[in-house]
Structure formats: structure tokens, C-alpha cells
Amino acid sequence: MKNKHITKQSFSQETIKRLSLYLRNLKRLRERQIYVISSDKITSFLDATPEQFRKDLSYFGEFGKRGVGYNVERLIKEIENILGVNREWKIIIVGAGSLGSALLGFVGFSKFNIKITHAFDNDKRKVGKVRNGVKIYNITKIKSIIKDNDIKLAIISTPLEAAQNIADILVKSGIKGILNFAPVVLKVNKSVSVSNVDMTSELESLIFFAKG
Amino acid sequence: MKNKHITKQSFSQETIKRLSLYLRNLKRLRERQIYVISSDKITSFLDATPEQFRKDLSYFGEFGKRGVGYNVERLIKEIENILGVNREWKIIIVGAGSLGSALLGFVGFSKFNIKITHAFDNDKRKVGKVRNGVKIYNITKIKSIIKDNDIKLAIISTPLEAAQNIADILVKSGIKGILNFAPVVLKVNKSVSVSNVDMTSELESLIFFAKG
């Protein structure tokens, strides 16, 4: 980072999510063989202005030339480096029910360098099975597998009641980032980052606004 | 609604999502055969206080008795009625790629009275196939199918480039609520509600905060 007094915790999740969106737009531009770009092209399609883009990047260094624009390839590499997505990340899925199974079948993760390495469940009928190339382990093995494989990321797709207990185990085992699909606010210490995706409440709020 | 001057558009999505969460907790209580409950039990597990709960409900009427608490069954019925989830809703999926296919395989929708009735794609190899009981139609049929079946809800799981064009078609065809998985800010008129789920930027932000 440009300023050594800035730590990762200084950034909001919103800033970092915007970097992720800029990165995706830059990759689209690269696919179209566009090599140099202005900041307003990078923010097109996004809910961000060129000014916001320049401000977000300024925390990390100087990447563009005034009046010339940004080198697409270099900026992709820089943002990948900032985000940490320039290497493969292992992720585990806890809860192999209907949602967990759907996620195991979602091949999109590999596109952005994330590999689902293990799944876990407490249902003995599921343990030992392989779904889309991922083996389902007994939940009792979770601590040792996380530690032995140096895994930092986890998806929680358990029922509501189990989620906090699972989160506690994950944090104790060294997990640093949790994507939570259970409809509960997880309590974790500040060194762990949680993103919540609650499809039910998203859908129920759409129904409320959609009904006649 | 209690006050006739309040329209649906007066409510924030956040308020409505909280109603959805209260409803889920109430259903859990019912499963445990709990018939009367205080507001602090309803908000346990949630990022909401009993005061918030009472305030959210007060827009819609008086449902509890001071010192007695809430009748669980009655409150479930009332919130289901407020949200509009007391009847079945049809939803279509546009884009039957890896994410769309995973969603077709997600049986969880049926739990909350939402039925995926049709899927759409522009890939002729997919058109005509049936996945998890849902037929994939040519995207060119979308307008007539939405109108003929009086469908109000849609999921967009297309690539980024196609999403805005699809949203325009959906809105013109009468769709009122869109769950958008494409990483783009959709421009729709105010009578249409959009919820965004962007798993890539959620995961990339987790990686940023998780890296050593």
C-alpha cells in the first residue's frame, strides 16, 4: 500500500467490492483487445463515477498518466495484486444441503481462481460422497482438514440454527473470510471478514414490492 | 396498511428484509410449539433490537398485547400477508449457464412458496432441455410467456453484457421484481424493484481481507 499507516482494516468492504468490479470491466476490455483506457470507460456499467475510481485507486498508488489513460494489462495485474486474487484460493463448503449442493455444482468459482476443495456435512448418508469432484467429509474432521490444508475461506450453507456454532469452529481453525448464506448475523472477531447472502429475504422483499 | 397515506414505496428494502427475517424466526418458534412470544425472542439471532421490531410492525397495525406478547401463529399470518408470501409466486430464470443451472437445482425456493416455472437461454443447444423439472425456452419467447402466465418475478443470471438488455425486456413484459446475479447496476424505472447478489465481488473482498 502507498501509505504504510493504512492497514487493510482501513478499507470498507464497499471500496474493495468496487475494485473487484473495476477488475471485471478491465478484463472485458482486454478480451476486446483494448489496451489503453480512460477512467470513464472503466466505470461504465457500474454504479461508480470516474472520480470515485481515481480516489479508490489512489490509496494504493499511481497507475494512470494524465491525458494518456490507463494501461489495461498493467492495471489488471495491479488490482489482482491488491485484491490477492492473482493466486489460487482454496475454499470449503459447510452444509451440503440443497443450497450447498447447488454451490458445489456452480463451476463459476474456478473462473476467478477459487477452488472448492472440501465439503462438510453432519448427515452420515452424505459423508463420503463426491459431488462435482468435491468430497463430502464428516463435520468432525473440519478442524484438522482446515489446518492441514491451510484453508482461509469458507462458505456456510447450513440451517440457521447451526451457523453460529460452525462459524466459531471455523474461526478457531484459522478461517479468515466467511461467505454466509444462513439467515443469521454471525458474531466473529474483527480479524475475520463475513459477507452475507440471504436469498430468501431478497426474494421476499421483491415479492412485497412486486405484489399488485 | 395502517395509514392509508403510506405507500409501498415508503418502505426501505431494509425494513422489508427485516420483516422476512422476523417471519423466519417466528416459523422456527412455531416448529418448537411456542405459541406466545416476547419481541426480544423474535429478534434473537438477528441484527435488530426489540424496539426496531416494534417500530417495523407499527407501520402495519397493532399485533401484540402489552405485557402479554405476540401470538406466534397470528403474527406469522399477518407478516405473510404484509409481505405477500401467503400465496405461490411464479419466477423465471433468464440465463441457464453455470449459475442459472445451479439455481434450477436449488430446491430451497419451494420452501418459501416460490416456483420456478420457466428458464430462458439464447443457446440453441440448451433450448428444449428440461433441468430439475424446468424447461428451457428460447429467449425470443420470453415476452409472450411472461404475459400469458402473468409472471411478476425474474432472476437474471446472464453474462454482464446481456443483463441490461434483458432487464429492459423483462420490465416491458410486466416483471416487477428482479433478483440480479449479473455484476452490473441495472437501470429500471421506479415501479420495478431490483435486488443484487454479486458473489464474485463478495468473494474477492473476502480474499482481500483474508490474505496474510
Coordinates of C-alpha atoms in Angstrom, one line a residue:
Chain A
M1 CA 0.0 0.0 0.0
K2 CA 1.1 3.6 -0.8
N3 CA 0.8 4.8 2.8
K4 CA 2.3 2.5 5.3
H5 CA 0.0 3.8 8.0
I6 CA -3.0 2.5 6.1
T7 CA -3.9 -1.1 7.1
K8 CA -6.4 -3.4 5.4
Q9 CA -8.9 -2.7 8.1
S10 CA -9.0 0.9 7.0
F11 CA -10.9 0.0 3.8
S12 CA -14.6 -0.6 3.7
Q13 CA -16.0 -3.7 2.1
E14 CA -17.7 -1.3 -0.4
T15 CA -14.4 0.1 -1.6
I16 CA -12.9 -3.4 -2.1
K17 CA -16.0 -4.6 -3.9
R18 CA -15.7 -1.7 -6.3
L19 CA -12.1 -2.8 -7.0
S20 CA -13.5 -6.2 -7.9
L21 CA -16.0 -4.6 -10.3
Y22 CA -13.3 -2.5 -11.9
L23 CA -11.2 -5.6 -12.4
R24 CA -14.1 -7.4 -14.1
N25 CA -14.7 -4.5 -16.5
L26 CA -11.0 -4.3 -17.3
K27 CA -10.9 -8.0 -18.2
R28 CA -13.8 -7.4 -20.5
L29 CA -11.9 -4.6 -22.2
R30 CA -8.8 -6.8 -22.5
E31 CA -11.0 -9.5 -24.2
R32 CA -11.9 -6.9 -26.8
Q33 CA -8.2 -6.1 -27.3
I34 CA -8.4 -2.6 -25.8
Y35 CA -5.0 -1.7 -24.4
V36 CA -5.3 1.8 -23.0
I37 CA -8.4 3.2 -21.4
S38 CA -9.8 6.3 -19.7
S39 CA -11.4 6.1 -16.2
D40 CA -14.9 6.8 -17.5
K41 CA -14.8 3.6 -19.7
I42 CA -13.7 1.6 -16.7
T43 CA -16.7 2.8 -14.7
S44 CA -19.2 2.3 -17.4
F45 CA -21.9 -0.3 -16.4
L46 CA -21.0 0.4 -12.7
D47 CA -22.6 2.5 -10.0
A48 CA -19.3 4.5 -9.7
T49 CA -18.0 7.7 -11.2
P50 CA -14.6 8.2 -12.8
E51 CA -13.7 10.4 -9.7
Q52 CA -14.6 7.5 -7.4
F53 CA -12.5 5.2 -9.4
R54 CA -9.5 7.5 -9.2
K55 CA -10.0 8.0 -5.5
D56 CA -10.3 4.3 -4.8
L57 CA -7.1 3.6 -6.7
S58 CA -5.2 6.5 -5.1
Y59 CA -4.9 4.6 -1.8
F60 CA -2.7 2.0 -3.5
G61 CA -0.5 4.1 -5.8
E62 CA -0.3 6.0 -9.1
F63 CA -1.5 3.8 -12.0
G64 CA -2.5 6.2 -14.8
K65 CA -1.0 9.0 -16.8
R66 CA -2.8 12.3 -17.0
G67 CA -4.2 12.7 -20.5
V68 CA -3.0 9.3 -21.6
G69 CA -5.2 6.9 -19.5
Y70 CA -4.6 3.6 -18.0
N71 CA -2.7 0.6 -19.4
V72 CA -5.3 -2.1 -19.2
E73 CA -3.0 -5.1 -18.8
R74 CA -0.9 -3.3 -16.1
L75 CA -4.0 -2.2 -14.2
I76 CA -5.4 -5.7 -14.2
K77 CA -2.2 -7.0 -12.7
E78 CA -2.1 -4.2 -10.1
I79 CA -5.7 -4.7 -9.0
E80 CA -5.3 -8.5 -8.9
N81 CA -2.3 -8.0 -6.7
I82 CA -4.1 -5.6 -4.4
L83 CA -7.0 -7.9 -4.0
G84 CA -4.9 -11.0 -3.7
V85 CA -6.7 -12.9 -6.5
N86 CA -3.5 -13.4 -8.6
R87 CA -3.1 -16.8 -6.9
E88 CA -5.5 -19.7 -6.3
W89 CA -7.6 -19.7 -3.1
K90 CA -9.0 -22.8 -1.5
I91 CA -12.5 -22.6 -0.1
I92 CA -14.6 -25.2 1.8
I93 CA -18.4 -25.5 1.9
V94 CA -20.0 -26.3 5.2
G95 CA -23.5 -27.8 4.8
A96 CA -24.2 -29.9 1.7
G97 CA -28.0 -29.5 1.6
S98 CA -29.9 -28.1 -1.3
L99 CA -28.0 -24.8 -1.4
G100 CA -24.6 -26.3 -0.6
S101 CA -25.2 -28.8 -3.4
A102 CA -26.1 -26.1 -5.9
L103 CA -22.9 -24.2 -5.0
L104 CA -20.9 -27.4 -5.5
G105 CA -22.4 -27.5 -9.0
F106 CA -21.5 -23.9 -9.7
V107 CA -18.5 -24.0 -12.0
G108 CA -18.2 -20.2 -11.9
F109 CA -15.9 -20.2 -8.9
S110 CA -13.0 -21.5 -11.0
K111 CA -13.2 -18.5 -13.3
F112 CA -11.9 -16.3 -10.5
N113 CA -9.3 -18.6 -9.1
I114 CA -11.3 -20.1 -6.3
K115 CA -11.3 -23.8 -5.8
I116 CA -13.7 -25.7 -3.6
T117 CA -11.5 -28.3 -2.0
H118 CA -13.8 -30.0 0.6
A119 CA -17.4 -30.0 1.7
F120 CA -18.7 -30.9 5.1
D121 CA -22.0 -32.2 6.5
N122 CA -23.2 -34.0 9.6
D123 CA -25.6 -36.3 7.7
K124 CA -23.9 -39.7 7.5
R125 CA -25.7 -40.5 4.3
K126 CA -23.9 -37.7 2.6
V127 CA -20.5 -38.2 4.1
G128 CA -18.1 -39.9 1.7
K129 CA -20.0 -39.0 -1.4
V130 CA -18.4 -36.9 -4.2
R131 CA -20.3 -34.1 -5.8
N132 CA -18.9 -32.4 -8.9
G133 CA -15.5 -33.6 -7.9
V134 CA -15.7 -32.4 -4.3
K135 CA -15.8 -35.0 -1.5
I136 CA -18.1 -34.5 1.5
Y137 CA -16.5 -35.1 4.8
N138 CA -17.9 -35.6 8.3
I139 CA -18.1 -32.3 10.1
T140 CA -16.0 -33.7 12.9
K141 CA -12.9 -33.6 10.6
I142 CA -13.3 -29.9 9.8
K143 CA -10.6 -28.5 12.2
S144 CA -7.8 -30.9 11.1
I145 CA -8.6 -30.5 7.4
I146 CA -8.6 -26.7 7.5
K147 CA -5.3 -26.7 9.4
D148 CA -3.6 -29.4 7.3
N149 CA -4.6 -27.7 4.0
D150 CA -4.0 -24.1 5.2
I151 CA -7.5 -23.0 4.1
K152 CA -8.6 -19.4 4.8
L153 CA -12.0 -19.2 3.2
A154 CA -15.3 -20.9 3.9
I155 CA -18.9 -20.9 2.7
I156 CA -21.6 -21.5 5.3
S157 CA -24.7 -23.1 3.8
T158 CA -26.1 -24.8 6.9
P159 CA -29.5 -24.3 8.5
L160 CA -29.8 -21.2 10.6
E161 CA -29.5 -23.0 14.0
A162 CA -26.1 -24.5 13.2
A163 CA -24.5 -21.4 11.6
Q164 CA -23.0 -19.6 14.7
N165 CA -21.6 -22.8 16.1
I166 CA -20.0 -23.6 12.7
A167 CA -18.6 -20.0 12.5
D168 CA -17.0 -20.4 15.9
I169 CA -15.3 -23.6 14.8
L170 CA -14.2 -22.1 11.5
V171 CA -12.7 -19.0 13.2
K172 CA -10.8 -21.2 15.8
S173 CA -9.5 -23.3 13.0
G174 CA -7.9 -20.3 11.2
I175 CA -10.6 -19.3 8.6
K176 CA -10.3 -15.6 7.8
G177 CA -13.2 -15.0 5.4
I178 CA -16.7 -16.4 5.5
L179 CA -19.4 -16.2 2.8
N180 CA -22.6 -16.8 4.8
F181 CA -25.8 -18.0 3.3
A182 CA -27.5 -18.7 6.6
P183 CA -30.0 -16.0 7.6
V184 CA -28.3 -15.1 10.8
V185 CA -26.0 -12.4 11.9
L186 CA -22.7 -14.2 12.7
K187 CA -20.7 -12.9 15.6
V188 CA -17.0 -13.2 14.8
N189 CA -13.9 -11.3 16.0
K190 CA -12.7 -8.4 14.0
S191 CA -9.9 -10.2 12.2
V192 CA -12.4 -12.3 10.3
S193 CA -14.5 -10.9 7.5
V194 CA -18.0 -12.0 6.8
S195 CA -20.1 -11.4 3.6
N196 CA -23.8 -12.3 3.8
V197 CA -26.0 -13.5 1.0
D198 CA -29.6 -14.1 2.1
M199 CA -31.6 -15.1 -0.9
T200 CA -34.9 -15.6 1.0
S201 CA -35.1 -12.1 2.4
E202 CA -34.0 -10.7 -1.0
L203 CA -36.8 -12.6 -2.7
E204 CA -39.4 -11.9 -0.1
S205 CA -38.7 -8.2 -0.3
L206 CA -39.0 -8.4 -4.1
I207 CA -42.4 -10.0 -3.6
F208 CA -43.5 -7.2 -1.3
F209 CA -42.6 -4.6 -3.8
A210 CA -44.0 -6.6 -6.7
K211 CA -47.4 -7.5 -5.4
G212 CA -50.2 -5.6 -7.0
Chain B
M1 CA -51.6 -0.8 5.8
K2 CA -52.4 1.1 8.9
N3 CA -52.1 4.6 7.5
K4 CA -53.5 4.9 4.0
H5 CA -51.1 7.7 3.1
I6 CA -48.2 5.2 3.4
T7 CA -47.5 3.5 0.1
K8 CA -45.3 0.5 -0.5
Q9 CA -42.6 2.8 -1.9
S10 CA -42.4 4.5 1.5
F11 CA -40.6 1.4 2.9
S12 CA -36.9 0.7 2.5
Q13 CA -35.8 -2.7 1.3
E14 CA -34.0 -3.0 4.7
T15 CA -37.3 -2.7 6.6
I16 CA -38.9 -5.3 4.4
K17 CA -36.0 -7.7 4.6
R18 CA -36.2 -7.5 8.4
L19 CA -39.9 -8.5 8.2
S20 CA -38.7 -11.5 6.3
L21 CA -36.2 -12.4 9.0
Y22 CA -38.8 -12.0 11.8
L23 CA -41.0 -14.3 9.8
R24 CA -38.4 -16.9 9.6
N25 CA -37.7 -16.8 13.4
L26 CA -41.4 -17.0 14.1
K27 CA -41.7 -20.1 12.0
R28 CA -38.8 -21.7 13.9
L29 CA -40.6 -20.9 17.2
R30 CA -43.8 -22.4 15.8
E31 CA -41.9 -25.6 15.0
R32 CA -40.9 -25.7 18.6
Q33 CA -44.5 -25.4 19.6
I34 CA -44.1 -22.0 21.2
Y35 CA -47.4 -20.1 20.9
V36 CA -46.8 -16.8 22.6
I37 CA -43.6 -14.8 22.4
S38 CA -42.0 -11.6 23.5
S39 CA -40.4 -9.2 21.0
D40 CA -36.8 -9.9 22.3
K41 CA -37.2 -13.6 21.4
I42 CA -38.3 -12.8 17.9
T43 CA -35.2 -10.6 17.3
S44 CA -32.7 -13.1 18.8
F45 CA -30.2 -14.3 16.2
L46 CA -30.9 -11.1 14.2
D47 CA -29.2 -7.8 13.9
A48 CA -32.3 -6.0 15.2
T49 CA -33.5 -4.9 18.6
P50 CA -37.0 -5.4 20.1
E51 CA -37.5 -1.7 19.7
Q52 CA -36.7 -1.9 16.0
F53 CA -39.1 -4.9 15.7
R54 CA -42.0 -3.0 17.3
K55 CA -41.3 0.0 15.2
D56 CA -41.2 -2.0 11.9
L57 CA -44.5 -3.7 12.8
S58 CA -46.2 -0.4 13.9
Y59 CA -46.4 0.7 10.3
F60 CA -48.8 -2.1 9.6
G61 CA -51.0 -2.3 12.7
E62 CA -51.2 -3.4 16.3
F63 CA -50.3 -7.1 16.7
G64 CA -49.1 -7.6 20.3
K65 CA -50.6 -7.0 23.7
R66 CA -48.6 -5.1 26.3
G67 CA -47.3 -7.5 28.9
V68 CA -48.7 -10.5 27.1
G69 CA -46.6 -10.7 24.0
Y70 CA -47.3 -11.8 20.5
N71 CA -49.4 -14.7 19.3
V72 CA -46.9 -16.6 17.1
E73 CA -49.5 -18.1 14.7
R74 CA -51.3 -14.8 14.2
L75 CA -48.1 -12.9 13.7
I76 CA -46.9 -15.4 11.1
K77 CA -50.2 -15.0 9.2
E78 CA -50.0 -11.1 9.5
I79 CA -46.4 -10.9 8.2
E80 CA -47.0 -13.4 5.4
N81 CA -50.0 -11.2 4.4
I82 CA -48.0 -8.0 4.6
L83 CA -45.1 -9.5 2.5
G84 CA -47.5 -11.2 0.1
V85 CA -45.9 -14.6 0.6
N86 CA -49.1 -16.3 1.6
R87 CA -49.7 -17.3 -2.0
E88 CA -47.5 -19.0 -4.5
W89 CA -45.3 -16.8 -6.7
K90 CA -44.0 -17.8 -10.1
I91 CA -40.5 -16.8 -11.1
I92 CA -38.5 -17.3 -14.3
I93 CA -34.7 -17.7 -14.7
V94 CA -33.0 -15.9 -17.6
G95 CA -29.6 -17.4 -18.4
A96 CA -29.1 -21.1 -18.0
G97 CA -25.4 -21.1 -17.7
S98 CA -23.5 -22.4 -14.7
L99 CA -25.1 -20.1 -12.2
G100 CA -28.6 -20.4 -13.7
S101 CA -28.3 -24.2 -13.7
A102 CA -27.2 -24.2 -10.1
L103 CA -30.3 -22.1 -9.2
L104 CA -32.5 -24.5 -11.2
G105 CA -31.1 -27.2 -8.9
F106 CA -31.8 -25.3 -5.7
V107 CA -34.9 -26.9 -4.2
G108 CA -34.9 -24.3 -1.4
F109 CA -37.2 -21.9 -3.4
S110 CA -40.2 -24.1 -3.0
K111 CA -39.9 -23.8 0.8
F112 CA -40.9 -20.2 0.6
N113 CA -43.7 -20.5 -1.9
I114 CA -41.7 -19.6 -5.0
K115 CA -41.9 -21.8 -8.0
I116 CA -39.5 -21.6 -11.0
T117 CA -41.8 -22.0 -13.9
H118 CA -39.6 -21.3 -17.0
A119 CA -35.9 -20.8 -17.9
F120 CA -34.6 -19.0 -20.9
D121 CA -31.4 -19.0 -22.8
N122 CA -30.2 -18.0 -26.3
D123 CA -28.0 -21.1 -26.7
K124 CA -29.9 -23.4 -29.1
R125 CA -28.2 -26.5 -27.6
K126 CA -29.9 -25.7 -24.2
V127 CA -33.3 -24.7 -25.6
G128 CA -35.9 -27.5 -25.2
K129 CA -34.0 -29.3 -22.4
V130 CA -35.6 -29.8 -19.0
R131 CA -33.5 -29.3 -15.9
N132 CA -34.9 -30.2 -12.5
G133 CA -38.4 -30.2 -13.9
V134 CA -38.0 -26.7 -15.5
K135 CA -38.0 -26.4 -19.3
I136 CA -35.5 -24.0 -21.0
Y137 CA -37.1 -21.8 -23.7
N138 CA -35.7 -19.7 -26.4
I139 CA -35.1 -16.2 -25.2
T140 CA -37.3 -14.9 -28.1
K141 CA -40.4 -16.4 -26.4
I142 CA -39.9 -14.5 -23.2
K143 CA -42.4 -11.7 -23.7
S144 CA -45.3 -13.9 -24.6
I145 CA -44.6 -16.4 -21.9
I146 CA -44.4 -13.7 -19.2
K147 CA -47.6 -12.2 -20.3
D148 CA -49.5 -15.4 -20.8
N149 CA -48.6 -16.7 -17.4
D150 CA -48.9 -13.4 -15.5
I151 CA -45.3 -13.7 -14.1
K152 CA -44.1 -10.8 -11.9
L153 CA -40.6 -12.1 -10.8
A154 CA -37.4 -12.9 -12.6
I155 CA -33.9 -13.9 -11.9
I156 CA -31.1 -12.6 -14.2
S157 CA -28.2 -15.0 -14.4
T158 CA -26.8 -13.9 -17.8
P159 CA -23.3 -12.6 -18.6
L160 CA -22.8 -9.0 -17.7
E161 CA -23.1 -7.7 -21.3
A162 CA -26.6 -9.1 -21.8
A163 CA -28.1 -8.1 -18.4
Q164 CA -29.4 -4.6 -19.1
N165 CA -31.0 -5.6 -22.4
I166 CA -32.7 -8.5 -20.6
A167 CA -33.8 -6.2 -17.8
D168 CA -35.4 -3.8 -20.4
I169 CA -37.3 -6.7 -22.0
L170 CA -38.4 -8.0 -18.6
V171 CA -39.7 -4.6 -17.5
K172 CA -41.6 -4.1 -20.8
S173 CA -43.2 -7.5 -20.4
G174 CA -44.6 -6.7 -16.9
I175 CA -41.9 -8.0 -14.5
K176 CA -42.0 -6.1 -11.2
G177 CA -39.2 -7.7 -9.2
I178 CA -35.7 -8.8 -10.4
L179 CA -33.1 -10.8 -8.5
N180 CA -29.9 -9.9 -10.4
F181 CA -26.8 -12.0 -10.2
A182 CA -25.0 -10.2 -13.1
P183 CA -22.4 -7.8 -11.9
V184 CA -23.9 -4.7 -13.3
V185 CA -26.1 -1.9 -12.0
L186 CA -29.4 -2.3 -13.8
K187 CA -31.3 0.8 -14.8
V188 CA -35.0 0.2 -14.4
N189 CA -37.9 2.5 -13.7
K190 CA -39.1 3.1 -10.1
S191 CA -42.0 0.8 -10.2
V192 CA -39.6 -2.2 -10.5
S193 CA -37.6 -3.5 -7.6
V194 CA -34.1 -5.0 -8.0
S195 CA -32.1 -7.0 -5.6
N196 CA -28.4 -7.6 -6.4
V197 CA -26.4 -10.7 -5.5
D198 CA -22.8 -10.5 -6.7
M199 CA -20.9 -13.5 -5.4
T200 CA -17.7 -12.6 -7.2
S201 CA -17.2 -9.3 -5.6
E202 CA -18.3 -10.7 -2.2
L203 CA -15.7 -13.4 -2.6
E204 CA -13.0 -11.1 -3.9
S205 CA -13.5 -8.7 -1.0
L206 CA -13.2 -11.7 1.4
I207 CA -9.9 -12.6 -0.2
F208 CA -8.6 -9.1 0.2
F209 CA -9.4 -9.1 3.9
A210 CA -8.3 -12.7 4.4
K211 CA -4.8 -12.5 2.7
G212 CA -2.0 -12.6 5.1

